[in-house]
Amino acid sequence: MKAVEALFPVFFVLFLGLLARKRQWITFAQNEGAKKLVFTILFPLLVYKVLVTSELKSTFLIQIIYMDIIWLIVLFIGFKLTSFTGKKFAHISPYLLVTCEGGNVALPLYISIVGAAHAVNIVTFDVAGILINFGVLPILVTKKVVGQVEWKELLKKIFTSSFMVSVIGGVFMNLTGLHKMIMDMGLESTFNSTMELVITPITGIILFTLGYELKFEKEMLSSLLRLAIVRLVLCSIIIGLFYVIFPALVSEKVFEIAILLYFMCPTGFPVPLQVQALVTCEDDESYMSAFISLFLVVALIAYTIITIFVA
């Protein structure tokens, strides 16, 4: 029942987005504007809020480094397997293999199982994903489109992006105790209510835009399924490696649930925005949206199995 309660709203909002496109209630430009609002302003604030209020464990940095190395290997494998996953979408498909959507899919599902006190387990994985999405991907996409990288300008763009500022700021304010000091001045209630107002629309807007772009064309179905198989295999290997490299962490049931759920979730929502420069037609947009939507179903199945047999 919890699975239905958690994910029925997800698919309902996806349906609203799909209906908005079919009925032409929302234009393509308006949908793109909504995505930019979320990923440029609202979502970075969510990342900051979670980082600044979570208890950062000693293994925080180690896990981030491990995950970033893993995602780079996955991306490399993705480029090597484009002949299997399909040539038509080979320019964008490898990028859909890296990162998972924690903040808007894994985190609410995870919290519904173990409680908000353990949210940092998902956040840690997401920080690694943010570094990939807003650090590595812009470099690779720029190199692909322009042919060369102006490192000074690119690094400036990366480190002044709202996401990177939110990550660096959140970790700094947390570890130095500045956030706690400010909250102890009687501002905690104001901070929480402000963040709640900002964060609440995020999931709905993102899911609406995904639904708007959702189209399952017959010609892309074979490629979608092949890419899904590759992602499932690679993510299963990542989970297995956690049992080998971090046995002490995995021995904690709440952490085990985190890795089992997180790596069955869709590609990080910022990925389509980051590879926008590589998009050549509406079919590319539909392909990315369909792949993410497909893994929302995978997340639902994983959540149900974990709730029944693990949690």
CSV table of C-alpha atoms in Angstrom, one decimal:
chain,number,residue,atom,x,y,z
A,1,MET,CA,0.0,0.0,0.0
A,2,LYS,CA,2.9,2.4,0.8
A,3,ALA,CA,4.2,1.8,-2.8
A,4,VAL,CA,0.9,2.9,-4.2
A,5,GLU,CA,0.7,5.9,-1.9
A,6,ALA,CA,4.2,7.0,-2.8
A,7,LEU,CA,4.1,6.5,-6.6
A,8,PHE,CA,0.5,7.0,-7.7
A,9,PRO,CA,1.0,10.8,-7.5
A,10,VAL,CA,4.2,10.4,-9.6
A,11,PHE,CA,2.4,8.7,-12.4
A,12,PHE,CA,-0.6,11.0,-12.1
A,13,VAL,CA,1.6,14.1,-12.6
A,14,LEU,CA,3.4,12.4,-15.5
A,15,PHE,CA,0.0,11.8,-17.1
A,16,LEU,CA,-0.9,15.5,-16.6
A,17,GLY,CA,2.2,16.5,-18.5
A,18,LEU,CA,1.4,14.0,-21.3
A,19,LEU,CA,-2.1,15.4,-21.5
A,20,ALA,CA,-0.9,19.0,-21.6
A,21,ARG,CA,1.2,18.2,-24.7
A,22,LYS,CA,-1.6,16.3,-26.4
A,23,ARG,CA,-4.1,19.1,-25.7
A,24,GLN,CA,-1.5,21.8,-26.4
A,25,TRP,CA,-2.1,23.5,-23.1
A,26,ILE,CA,1.6,24.1,-22.7
A,27,THR,CA,4.1,25.0,-25.4
A,28,PHE,CA,7.5,23.3,-25.8
A,29,ALA,CA,9.2,26.6,-24.9
A,30,GLN,CA,7.1,26.9,-21.7
A,31,ASN,CA,8.0,23.3,-20.7
A,32,GLU,CA,11.7,24.1,-21.2
A,33,GLY,CA,11.3,27.3,-19.1
A,34,ALA,CA,9.8,25.2,-16.3
A,35,LYS,CA,12.8,22.8,-16.4
A,36,LYS,CA,15.3,25.7,-16.2
A,37,LEU,CA,13.4,27.2,-13.2
A,38,VAL,CA,13.7,23.9,-11.3
A,39,PHE,CA,17.3,23.0,-12.2
A,40,THR,CA,18.8,26.5,-12.0
A,41,ILE,CA,17.1,27.8,-8.8
A,42,LEU,CA,14.8,25.4,-6.9
A,43,PHE,CA,16.7,22.1,-7.0
A,44,PRO,CA,20.0,23.6,-5.9
A,45,LEU,CA,18.3,25.0,-2.8
A,46,LEU,CA,17.0,21.5,-2.1
A,47,VAL,CA,20.5,20.1,-2.3
A,48,TYR,CA,21.8,22.9,0.0
A,49,LYS,CA,19.0,22.3,2.6
A,50,VAL,CA,19.7,18.5,2.8
A,51,LEU,CA,23.5,18.9,3.0
A,52,VAL,CA,23.4,21.6,5.6
A,53,THR,CA,21.0,19.8,7.8
A,54,SER,CA,22.4,16.2,7.5
A,55,GLU,CA,25.0,14.5,9.7
A,56,LEU,CA,28.0,14.0,7.4
A,57,LYS,CA,29.8,10.7,8.3
A,58,SER,CA,33.5,10.1,8.1
A,59,THR,CA,32.9,7.9,5.0
A,60,PHE,CA,31.1,10.8,3.2
A,61,LEU,CA,34.1,11.8,1.0
A,62,ILE,CA,35.2,8.2,0.4
A,63,GLN,CA,31.8,7.2,-0.9
A,64,ILE,CA,31.7,10.3,-3.2
A,65,ILE,CA,35.1,9.5,-4.7
A,66,TYR,CA,34.2,5.9,-5.1
A,67,MET,CA,30.9,6.7,-6.8
A,68,ASP,CA,32.4,9.3,-9.2
A,69,ILE,CA,35.1,6.8,-10.3
A,70,ILE,CA,32.3,4.2,-10.8
A,71,TRP,CA,30.2,6.6,-12.9
A,72,LEU,CA,33.1,7.5,-15.1
A,73,ILE,CA,33.7,3.8,-15.8
A,74,VAL,CA,30.0,3.3,-16.5
A,75,LEU,CA,30.1,6.2,-19.0
A,76,PHE,CA,33.1,4.7,-20.7
A,77,ILE,CA,31.4,1.4,-21.0
A,78,GLY,CA,28.3,3.1,-22.4
A,79,PHE,CA,30.2,4.6,-25.2
A,80,LYS,CA,31.7,1.2,-26.0
A,81,LEU,CA,28.3,-0.4,-26.2
A,82,THR,CA,26.5,2.0,-28.5
A,83,SER,CA,26.6,-0.6,-31.3
A,84,PHE,CA,24.4,-2.8,-29.0
A,85,THR,CA,22.2,-0.1,-27.6
A,86,GLY,CA,21.5,1.5,-31.0
A,87,LYS,CA,23.3,3.9,-33.4
A,88,LYS,CA,20.4,6.3,-33.8
A,89,PHE,CA,20.7,7.6,-30.2
A,90,ALA,CA,24.4,6.8,-29.7
A,91,HIS,CA,25.2,10.5,-29.3
A,92,ILE,CA,23.0,10.7,-26.1
A,93,SER,CA,22.4,7.2,-24.8
A,94,PRO,CA,25.7,6.7,-22.9
A,95,TYR,CA,24.9,9.7,-20.7
A,96,LEU,CA,21.6,8.2,-19.6
A,97,LEU,CA,23.6,5.4,-17.9
A,98,VAL,CA,25.2,7.6,-15.3
A,99,THR,CA,23.8,8.9,-12.0
A,100,CYS,CA,20.5,8.2,-10.4
A,101,GLU,CA,17.7,10.5,-9.4
A,102,GLY,CA,18.0,10.7,-5.6
A,103,GLY,CA,16.3,13.9,-4.5
A,104,ASN,CA,13.0,13.4,-6.3
A,105,VAL,CA,12.6,9.7,-6.5
A,106,ALA,CA,15.0,7.7,-4.3
A,107,LEU,CA,14.9,10.1,-1.3
A,108,PRO,CA,11.1,10.2,-0.7
A,109,LEU,CA,10.8,6.5,-1.2
A,110,TYR,CA,13.7,5.8,1.1
A,111,ILE,CA,12.4,8.1,3.8
A,112,SER,CA,9.0,6.3,3.7
A,113,ILE,CA,10.8,3.1,4.6
A,114,VAL,CA,13.5,4.1,7.1
A,115,GLY,CA,12.6,7.7,8.1
A,116,ALA,CA,14.1,11.1,7.5
A,117,ALA,CA,16.9,10.6,10.0
A,118,HIS,CA,18.8,8.4,7.5
A,119,ALA,CA,18.4,10.7,4.5
A,120,VAL,CA,22.1,11.4,4.3
A,121,ASN,CA,22.7,8.0,2.9
A,122,ILE,CA,20.9,9.0,-0.3
A,123,VAL,CA,22.3,12.5,-0.2
A,124,THR,CA,25.9,11.2,-0.2
A,125,PHE,CA,25.2,9.3,-3.5
A,126,ASP,CA,23.5,12.4,-5.0
A,127,VAL,CA,26.5,14.7,-4.2
A,128,ALA,CA,28.6,12.3,-6.3
A,129,GLY,CA,26.0,12.5,-9.1
A,130,ILE,CA,26.0,16.3,-8.9
A,131,LEU,CA,29.7,16.4,-9.4
A,132,ILE,CA,29.3,14.2,-12.5
A,133,ASN,CA,26.2,16.1,-13.9
A,134,PHE,CA,27.6,19.6,-13.3
A,135,GLY,CA,31.3,18.9,-13.5
A,136,VAL,CA,32.1,16.1,-15.9
A,137,LEU,CA,29.2,16.2,-18.3
A,138,PRO,CA,29.6,19.9,-19.3
A,139,ILE,CA,33.3,19.2,-20.1
A,140,LEU,CA,32.4,16.2,-22.3
A,141,VAL,CA,29.5,17.9,-24.0
A,142,THR,CA,31.5,21.0,-24.7
A,143,LYS,CA,34.4,19.0,-26.1
A,144,LYS,CA,31.9,17.1,-28.3
A,145,VAL,CA,30.1,20.2,-29.6
A,146,VAL,CA,33.0,22.7,-29.9
A,147,GLY,CA,35.9,20.3,-30.4
A,148,GLN,CA,38.1,22.0,-27.8
A,149,VAL,CA,37.6,23.2,-24.2
A,150,GLU,CA,38.4,26.7,-22.9
A,151,TRP,CA,39.3,25.4,-19.5
A,152,LYS,CA,39.3,28.7,-17.7
A,153,GLU,CA,35.8,29.7,-18.9
A,154,LEU,CA,34.4,26.2,-18.4
A,155,LEU,CA,35.8,25.8,-14.9
A,156,LYS,CA,34.4,29.2,-14.0
A,157,LYS,CA,31.0,28.2,-15.4
A,158,ILE,CA,31.1,24.9,-13.4
A,159,PHE,CA,32.1,26.3,-10.1
A,160,THR,CA,29.8,29.3,-10.3
A,161,SER,CA,26.8,27.1,-11.3
A,162,SER,CA,24.0,27.1,-8.8
A,163,PHE,CA,24.4,23.4,-8.1
A,164,MET,CA,28.1,23.5,-7.3
A,165,VAL,CA,27.6,26.6,-5.1
A,166,SER,CA,24.9,24.8,-3.2
A,167,VAL,CA,27.1,21.7,-2.7
A,168,ILE,CA,30.2,23.6,-1.6
A,169,GLY,CA,28.1,26.0,0.5
A,170,GLY,CA,26.1,23.3,2.2
A,171,VAL,CA,29.1,21.2,3.1
A,172,PHE,CA,31.0,24.2,4.3
A,173,MET,CA,28.2,25.6,6.5
A,174,ASN,CA,27.6,22.1,7.9
A,175,LEU,CA,31.2,21.1,8.8
A,176,THR,CA,32.1,24.5,10.2
A,177,GLY,CA,29.0,24.7,12.4
A,178,LEU,CA,28.0,28.0,10.9
A,179,HIS,CA,24.6,26.8,10.0
A,180,LYS,CA,23.9,25.5,13.5
A,181,MET,CA,25.2,28.8,15.0
A,182,ILE,CA,22.8,30.7,12.8
A,183,MET,CA,19.9,28.4,13.5
A,184,ASP,CA,20.5,28.8,17.3
A,185,MET,CA,19.9,32.5,16.9
A,186,GLY,CA,16.2,31.7,16.6
A,187,LEU,CA,16.1,31.4,12.8
A,188,GLU,CA,15.5,27.7,12.4
A,189,SER,CA,11.7,28.0,12.0
A,190,THR,CA,12.1,30.8,9.4
A,191,PHE,CA,14.7,28.7,7.5
A,192,ASN,CA,12.6,25.6,7.5
A,193,SER,CA,9.4,27.3,6.4
A,194,THR,CA,11.2,29.2,3.6
A,195,MET,CA,12.9,26.0,2.3
A,196,GLU,CA,9.6,24.1,2.5
A,197,LEU,CA,7.9,26.8,0.3
A,198,VAL,CA,10.7,26.7,-2.2
A,199,ILE,CA,11.2,22.9,-2.3
A,200,THR,CA,7.5,21.8,-2.4
A,201,PRO,CA,6.9,22.5,-6.2
A,202,ILE,CA,10.1,20.8,-7.4
A,203,THR,CA,8.9,17.2,-7.8
A,204,GLY,CA,5.6,18.1,-9.4
A,205,ILE,CA,7.2,20.4,-12.0
A,206,ILE,CA,9.9,17.9,-12.9
A,207,LEU,CA,7.5,15.1,-13.3
A,208,PHE,CA,5.1,17.3,-15.3
A,209,THR,CA,7.9,18.2,-17.8
A,210,LEU,CA,8.9,14.5,-18.1
A,211,GLY,CA,5.3,13.6,-18.8
A,212,TYR,CA,5.1,16.4,-21.4
A,213,GLU,CA,8.1,14.9,-23.3
A,214,LEU,CA,7.0,11.3,-22.9
A,215,LYS,CA,6.5,9.4,-26.2
A,216,PHE,CA,7.1,5.7,-26.8
A,217,GLU,CA,7.8,5.4,-30.5
A,218,LYS,CA,8.1,1.9,-31.9
A,219,GLU,CA,11.4,2.8,-33.6
A,220,MET,CA,13.0,3.6,-30.3
A,221,LEU,CA,11.6,0.8,-28.2
A,222,SER,CA,14.4,-1.7,-29.1
A,223,SER,CA,17.1,0.8,-28.2
A,224,LEU,CA,15.3,1.7,-24.9
A,225,LEU,CA,15.1,-1.9,-23.8
A,226,ARG,CA,18.7,-2.6,-24.7
A,227,LEU,CA,19.9,0.5,-22.9
A,228,ALA,CA,17.7,-0.5,-19.9
A,229,ILE,CA,19.3,-3.9,-19.7
A,230,VAL,CA,22.8,-2.4,-19.8
A,231,ARG,CA,21.9,0.1,-17.0
A,232,LEU,CA,20.4,-2.7,-14.9
A,233,VAL,CA,23.4,-4.9,-15.2
A,234,LEU,CA,25.9,-2.1,-14.5
A,235,CYS,CA,23.9,-0.8,-11.5
A,236,SER,CA,23.6,-4.4,-10.1
A,237,ILE,CA,27.4,-4.6,-10.3
A,238,ILE,CA,27.7,-1.3,-8.5
A,239,ILE,CA,25.5,-2.7,-5.7
A,240,GLY,CA,27.6,-5.9,-5.5
A,241,LEU,CA,30.8,-3.8,-5.2
A,242,PHE,CA,29.4,-2.0,-2.2
A,243,TYR,CA,29.1,-5.4,-0.4
A,244,VAL,CA,32.8,-6.0,-1.2
A,245,ILE,CA,34.3,-2.5,-0.6
A,246,PHE,CA,32.0,-1.2,2.2
A,247,PRO,CA,31.0,-4.4,4.1
A,248,ALA,CA,30.7,-2.5,7.4
A,249,LEU,CA,28.3,0.0,5.9
A,250,VAL,CA,26.2,-2.6,4.1
A,251,SER,CA,25.8,-4.5,7.4
A,252,GLU,CA,23.6,-1.7,8.5
A,253,LYS,CA,20.1,-2.5,7.2
A,254,VAL,CA,19.3,1.2,6.6
A,255,PHE,CA,22.4,1.6,4.3
A,256,GLU,CA,21.7,-1.7,2.5
A,257,ILE,CA,18.2,-0.5,1.7
A,258,ALA,CA,19.7,2.8,0.4
A,259,ILE,CA,21.9,1.1,-2.2
A,260,LEU,CA,19.3,-1.4,-3.3
A,261,LEU,CA,16.7,1.3,-3.9
A,262,TYR,CA,19.0,4.2,-5.1
A,263,PHE,CA,20.6,2.3,-8.0
A,264,MET,CA,17.2,1.1,-9.3
A,265,CYS,CA,16.0,4.6,-9.7
A,266,PRO,CA,16.0,6.7,-13.0
A,267,THR,CA,18.9,8.6,-14.5
A,268,GLY,CA,19.4,11.9,-12.7
A,269,PHE,CA,16.8,14.4,-13.9
A,270,PRO,CA,19.5,17.1,-14.7
A,271,VAL,CA,21.2,14.8,-17.3
A,272,PRO,CA,18.8,15.7,-20.2
A,273,LEU,CA,19.4,19.4,-19.5
A,274,GLN,CA,23.1,18.9,-19.4
A,275,VAL,CA,23.3,17.1,-22.8
A,276,GLN,CA,20.9,19.5,-24.5
A,277,ALA,CA,23.6,20.7,-26.8
A,278,LEU,CA,23.8,17.2,-28.3
A,279,VAL,CA,20.0,17.0,-29.0
A,280,THR,CA,19.3,17.1,-32.7
A,281,CYS,CA,15.5,16.6,-32.8
A,282,GLU,CA,12.4,16.0,-30.8
A,283,ASP,CA,12.9,12.2,-30.9
A,284,ASP,CA,16.1,12.7,-28.8
A,285,GLU,CA,14.0,14.5,-26.2
A,286,SER,CA,11.3,11.8,-26.3
A,287,TYR,CA,14.0,9.1,-26.0
A,288,MET,CA,15.5,10.6,-22.9
A,289,SER,CA,12.1,11.2,-21.3
A,290,ALA,CA,10.9,7.7,-22.1
A,291,PHE,CA,14.0,6.1,-20.6
A,292,ILE,CA,13.6,8.0,-17.4
A,293,SER,CA,9.9,7.1,-17.3
A,294,LEU,CA,10.8,3.5,-17.9
A,295,PHE,CA,13.0,3.5,-14.8
A,296,LEU,CA,10.3,5.1,-12.7
A,297,VAL,CA,8.5,1.8,-13.2
A,298,VAL,CA,11.7,-0.1,-12.3
A,299,ALA,CA,11.9,2.1,-9.1
A,300,LEU,CA,8.3,1.2,-8.3
A,301,ILE,CA,9.0,-2.5,-8.6
A,302,ALA,CA,12.3,-2.3,-6.6
A,303,TYR,CA,10.5,-0.3,-3.9
A,304,THR,CA,7.7,-2.8,-3.6
A,305,ILE,CA,10.2,-5.8,-3.4
A,306,ILE,CA,12.4,-4.0,-0.8
A,307,THR,CA,9.4,-3.0,1.3
A,308,ILE,CA,8.1,-6.6,1.4
A,309,PHE,CA,11.3,-8.7,1.6
A,310,VAL,CA,14.0,-6.4,3.0
A,311,ALA,CA,12.6,-3.6,5.1
